[in-house]
CSV table of C-alpha atoms in Angstrom, one decimal:
chain,number,residue,atom,x,y,z
A,1,GLU,CA,0.2,-0.1,0.2
A,2,PRO,CA,1.5,3.5,-0.9
A,3,GLU,CA,2.6,5.2,1.7
A,4,VAL,CA,4.0,8.8,2.7
A,5,THR,CA,7.7,8.4,4.2
A,6,GLN,CA,10.1,10.9,6.0
A,7,THR,CA,13.3,11.5,6.6
A,8,PRO,CA,15.1,11.8,9.4
A,9,SER,CA,12.6,9.6,12.4
A,10,HIS,CA,14.6,12.3,14.6
A,11,GLN,CA,16.5,14.9,14.8
A,12,VAL,CA,18.7,16.6,17.3
A,13,THR,CA,20.4,20.4,16.3
A,14,GLN,CA,22.0,23.0,18.2
A,15,MET,CA,19.8,26.4,18.3
A,16,GLY,CA,19.9,28.9,15.2
A,17,GLN,CA,21.1,25.8,13.0
A,18,GLU,CA,19.4,25.2,9.8
A,19,VAL,CA,17.9,22.4,9.3
A,20,ILE,CA,15.9,19.7,6.2
A,21,LEU,CA,13.1,17.7,7.0
A,22,ARG,CA,12.1,15.5,4.2
A,23,CYS,CA,9.2,13.7,2.9
A,24,VAL,CA,8.1,11.5,0.3
A,25,PRO,CA,4.7,11.9,-0.6
A,26,ILE,CA,2.4,9.0,-2.0
A,27,SER,CA,3.1,9.2,-5.9
A,28,ASN,CA,-0.5,10.1,-7.6
A,29,HIS,CA,-1.0,12.9,-5.1
A,30,LEU,CA,-1.1,16.9,-5.9
A,31,TYR,CA,-1.4,18.4,-2.6
A,32,PHE,CA,1.2,18.3,0.0
A,33,TYR,CA,1.1,19.4,4.0
A,34,TRP,CA,3.1,20.2,6.6
A,35,TYR,CA,1.6,20.6,10.5
A,36,ARG,CA,3.0,19.7,13.8
A,37,GLN,CA,2.9,18.4,17.3
A,38,ILE,CA,4.7,20.1,19.8
A,39,LEU,CA,4.7,17.5,23.3
A,40,GLY,CA,1.7,17.7,25.3
A,41,GLN,CA,-0.5,20.3,22.7
A,42,LYS,CA,-2.4,20.1,19.3
A,43,VAL,CA,-1.5,18.8,15.8
A,44,GLU,CA,-1.1,22.7,14.2
A,45,PHE,CA,-1.3,23.4,10.1
A,46,LEU,CA,1.9,24.7,9.3
A,47,VAL,CA,1.4,24.7,5.3
A,48,SER,CA,-0.2,22.9,2.0
A,49,PHE,CA,1.6,23.2,-1.2
A,50,TYR,CA,-0.1,22.7,-4.6
A,51,ASN,CA,0.9,23.2,-7.9
A,52,ASN,CA,4.9,24.0,-7.1
A,53,GLU,CA,3.6,27.3,-5.1
A,54,ILE,CA,2.4,27.6,-1.4
A,55,SER,CA,-1.4,27.8,-1.4
A,56,GLU,CA,-2.1,28.6,2.6
A,57,LYS,CA,0.1,29.2,5.7
A,58,SER,CA,-0.4,29.7,9.2
A,59,GLU,CA,0.5,32.3,11.7
A,60,ILE,CA,3.2,29.5,12.8
A,61,PHE,CA,5.1,29.7,9.4
A,62,ASP,CA,6.9,33.4,9.3
A,63,ASP,CA,10.1,34.4,7.1
A,64,GLN,CA,12.0,31.2,9.4
A,65,PHE,CA,10.1,28.2,7.2
A,66,SER,CA,10.2,27.7,3.9
A,67,VAL,CA,9.1,24.5,1.2
A,68,GLU,CA,10.4,23.3,-1.8
A,69,ARG,CA,9.5,19.8,-3.7
A,70,PRO,CA,13.2,20.4,-5.5
A,71,ASP,CA,12.6,16.9,-8.3
A,72,GLY,CA,9.4,15.9,-8.5
A,73,SER,CA,9.2,13.4,-5.8
A,74,ASN,CA,10.3,14.9,-2.5
A,75,PHE,CA,9.0,17.6,-0.1
A,76,THR,CA,11.4,19.6,1.9
A,77,LEU,CA,10.4,21.9,5.1
A,78,LYS,CA,13.4,24.0,5.8
A,79,ILE,CA,14.0,25.9,8.7
A,80,ARG,CA,16.7,28.5,8.4
A,81,SER,CA,18.0,29.3,12.2
A,82,THR,CA,15.8,27.1,14.9
A,83,LYS,CA,14.7,28.3,18.5
A,84,LEU,CA,13.8,26.3,21.2
A,85,GLU,CA,10.2,26.5,21.3
A,86,ASP,CA,10.6,24.5,17.0
A,87,SER,CA,11.3,21.5,18.9
A,88,ALA,CA,8.1,20.0,17.8
A,89,MET,CA,6.7,16.2,15.6
A,90,TYR,CA,6.8,17.2,12.4
A,91,PHE,CA,3.7,15.6,10.6
A,92,CYS,CA,4.7,16.0,6.2
A,93,ALA,CA,0.7,15.1,4.4
A,94,SER,CA,0.2,14.6,1.3
A,95,SER,CA,-3.8,13.9,-0.7
A,96,ARG,CA,-5.1,13.4,-4.3
A,97,ARG,CA,-7.9,16.3,-3.5
A,98,SER,CA,-8.3,19.4,-2.0
A,99,ASN,CA,-11.4,19.6,-0.5
A,100,THR,CA,-12.5,16.0,1.4
A,101,GLY,CA,-10.0,16.1,4.5
A,102,GLU,CA,-8.0,12.4,3.6
A,103,LEU,CA,-4.6,13.1,4.4
A,104,PHE,CA,-1.9,10.4,4.2
A,105,PHE,CA,0.0,11.2,6.7
A,106,GLY,CA,4.0,10.3,7.4
A,107,GLU,CA,5.2,8.2,10.5
A,108,GLY,CA,6.4,12.2,11.4
A,109,SER,CA,9.7,13.7,12.4
A,110,ARG,CA,10.9,14.5,15.4
A,111,LEU,CA,13.1,17.8,15.9
A,112,THR,CA,15.0,18.0,19.6
A,113,VAL,CA,16.2,21.7,19.7
A,114,LEU,CA,19.2,22.1,22.3
B,1,GLY,CA,-11.2,30.7,16.0
B,2,ASP,CA,-11.5,27.0,14.9
B,3,SER,CA,-11.1,24.5,17.2
B,4,VAL,CA,-11.8,20.9,18.9
B,5,THR,CA,-11.7,20.2,22.1
B,6,GLN,CA,-10.9,16.2,23.6
B,7,MET,CA,-11.2,14.6,26.5
B,8,GLU,CA,-7.8,15.1,28.7
B,9,GLY,CA,-5.1,12.3,29.4
B,10,PRO,CA,-4.9,8.9,28.3
B,11,VAL,CA,-7.7,5.8,28.4
B,12,THR,CA,-6.3,2.5,29.1
B,13,LEU,CA,-9.5,-0.1,29.1
B,14,SER,CA,-9.7,-3.8,29.0
B,15,GLU,CA,-10.4,-6.4,25.3
B,16,GLU,CA,-14.2,-6.5,24.6
B,17,ALA,CA,-15.1,-3.0,27.0
B,18,PHE,CA,-16.8,-0.4,25.5
B,19,LEU,CA,-14.8,3.3,24.3
B,20,THR,CA,-15.9,6.2,24.3
B,21,ILE,CA,-13.5,9.2,23.5
B,22,ASN,CA,-15.0,12.6,23.6
B,23,CYS,CA,-14.2,15.8,21.6
B,24,THR,CA,-16.6,19.3,21.2
B,25,TYR,CA,-15.5,21.8,18.7
B,26,THR,CA,-15.6,25.4,18.2
B,27,ALA,CA,-16.5,26.4,14.4
B,28,THR,CA,-18.1,29.6,12.4
B,29,GLY,CA,-19.5,28.2,9.7
B,30,TYR,CA,-20.4,24.2,8.6
B,31,PRO,CA,-17.4,22.5,9.6
B,32,SER,CA,-16.3,18.8,8.4
B,33,LEU,CA,-15.8,16.6,11.0
B,34,PHE,CA,-12.8,13.9,11.3
B,35,TRP,CA,-11.5,11.4,13.8
B,36,TYR,CA,-7.7,9.7,12.5
B,37,VAL,CA,-6.2,7.2,13.9
B,38,GLN,CA,-1.7,6.9,14.6
B,39,TYR,CA,-1.3,2.9,15.6
B,40,PRO,CA,2.0,2.8,17.3
B,41,GLY,CA,5.1,3.2,14.0
B,42,GLU,CA,2.6,4.4,11.4
B,43,GLY,CA,1.6,8.3,10.5
B,44,LEU,CA,-1.8,9.2,11.4
B,45,GLN,CA,-4.6,7.9,8.6
B,46,LEU,CA,-8.0,8.8,8.4
B,47,LEU,CA,-11.0,6.9,10.7
B,48,LEU,CA,-14.0,7.8,9.7
B,49,LYS,CA,-15.8,11.4,9.2
B,50,ALA,CA,-18.7,13.0,8.7
B,51,THR,CA,-19.7,16.4,6.5
B,52,LYS,CA,-23.2,17.1,8.1
B,53,ALA,CA,-25.3,17.5,11.3
B,54,ASP,CA,-26.6,14.2,12.0
B,55,ASP,CA,-24.3,12.5,10.3
B,56,LYS,CA,-23.1,9.4,11.0
B,57,GLY,CA,-19.5,8.3,10.5
B,58,SER,CA,-18.3,4.3,11.1
B,59,ASN,CA,-15.6,2.1,9.8
B,60,LYS,CA,-13.8,-0.7,11.9
B,61,GLY,CA,-16.2,-0.4,14.6
B,62,PHE,CA,-16.0,2.5,15.5
B,63,GLU,CA,-18.9,5.5,15.4
B,64,ALA,CA,-18.9,9.0,15.7
B,65,THR,CA,-22.0,11.1,15.4
B,66,TYR,CA,-22.3,14.6,14.2
B,67,ARG,CA,-24.3,16.6,17.2
B,68,LYS,CA,-24.7,20.2,15.9
B,69,GLU,CA,-26.8,20.9,18.9
B,70,THR,CA,-24.0,19.9,21.4
B,71,THR,CA,-21.0,20.5,18.8
B,72,SER,CA,-19.6,17.0,19.5
B,73,PHE,CA,-18.2,14.1,17.4
B,74,HIS,CA,-18.0,11.2,20.2
B,75,LEU,CA,-16.0,8.2,19.2
B,76,GLU,CA,-17.1,5.0,20.4
B,77,LYS,CA,-16.8,1.5,19.6
B,78,GLY,CA,-19.0,-1.4,20.8
B,79,SER,CA,-15.9,-4.2,21.9
B,80,VAL,CA,-12.6,-2.9,21.6
B,81,GLN,CA,-9.7,-5.9,21.1
B,82,VAL,CA,-5.7,-5.1,21.9
B,83,SER,CA,-5.4,-4.1,18.4
B,84,ASP,CA,-7.2,-0.8,18.8
B,85,SER,CA,-4.4,0.4,21.0
B,86,ALA,CA,-3.3,3.9,19.3
B,87,VAL,CA,-3.5,7.8,19.4
B,88,TYR,CA,-6.9,8.7,18.8
B,89,PHE,CA,-7.3,12.3,17.5
B,90,CYS,CA,-10.8,14.7,16.7
B,91,ALA,CA,-10.4,16.8,14.3
B,92,LEU,CA,-12.6,19.2,11.6
B,93,SER,CA,-12.2,21.5,8.3
B,94,VAL,CA,-14.4,24.2,8.1
B,95,LEU,CA,-12.8,26.1,4.4
B,96,TYR,CA,-14.6,24.3,0.8
B,97,GLY,CA,-11.6,23.2,-1.0
B,98,ASN,CA,-9.6,23.4,2.2
B,99,ASN,CA,-7.3,20.4,3.6
B,100,ARG,CA,-6.8,22.2,6.1
B,101,LEU,CA,-7.3,20.6,9.7
B,102,ALA,CA,-7.7,21.9,13.3
B,103,PHE,CA,-6.8,19.0,15.1
B,104,GLY,CA,-7.4,18.0,19.1
B,105,LYS,CA,-4.4,17.3,21.2
B,106,GLY,CA,-4.9,13.4,20.7
B,107,ASN,CA,-6.2,10.6,23.1
B,108,GLN,CA,-3.7,7.3,23.8
B,109,VAL,CA,-6.0,4.4,24.1
B,110,VAL,CA,-4.5,1.0,25.5
B,111,VAL,CA,-6.0,-2.1,25.9
B,112,ILE,CA,-5.1,-4.6,27.8
B,113,PRO,CA,-5.5,-8.1,27.1
């Protein structure tokens, strides 16, 4: 069964360092997303991406964050200069359509900023 | 803003017991409501959904009814199995043409043999 895969599963970094989280969405999906969950808090929407551009972003997704689909298969989230409060589980998701609410999620990448 | 609240804390119960996980929502429009489940070592996956008031979503023996009068979407299963051990997330989506979901914190469910 097709699945969304994410790497790395866990990354530890120092504050101020750049981090890139990688995702391979399901191959025939057109819409891509990043969500995150800080420990003990709700899963939060970060950004949605379609047709090689951001379609929507939350207030969390500031200038420190960027996304791209560099080669038609990978979908990456970059955090330019990490802060302690960026420590969270980051989930990538993809979907075939934009309005069904049916997203397919990866297992998540746990980011720990020291 | 639009939000979902799930009952606090993990849920531990014995096999064949009845499971209820409470979920209430706040939304300005007419949301669609969802339950997602995350099994150990896997990503979140859609369990069931309901798109309008009084709809009942069901899957794998789980059910949830969209109650507009109480702004609730409680998840129930009559007889749980060990394989139902997972984290369960309630979520909503308000804007048409948008898969931006507002999730709750999730509830860890542990079923003991």
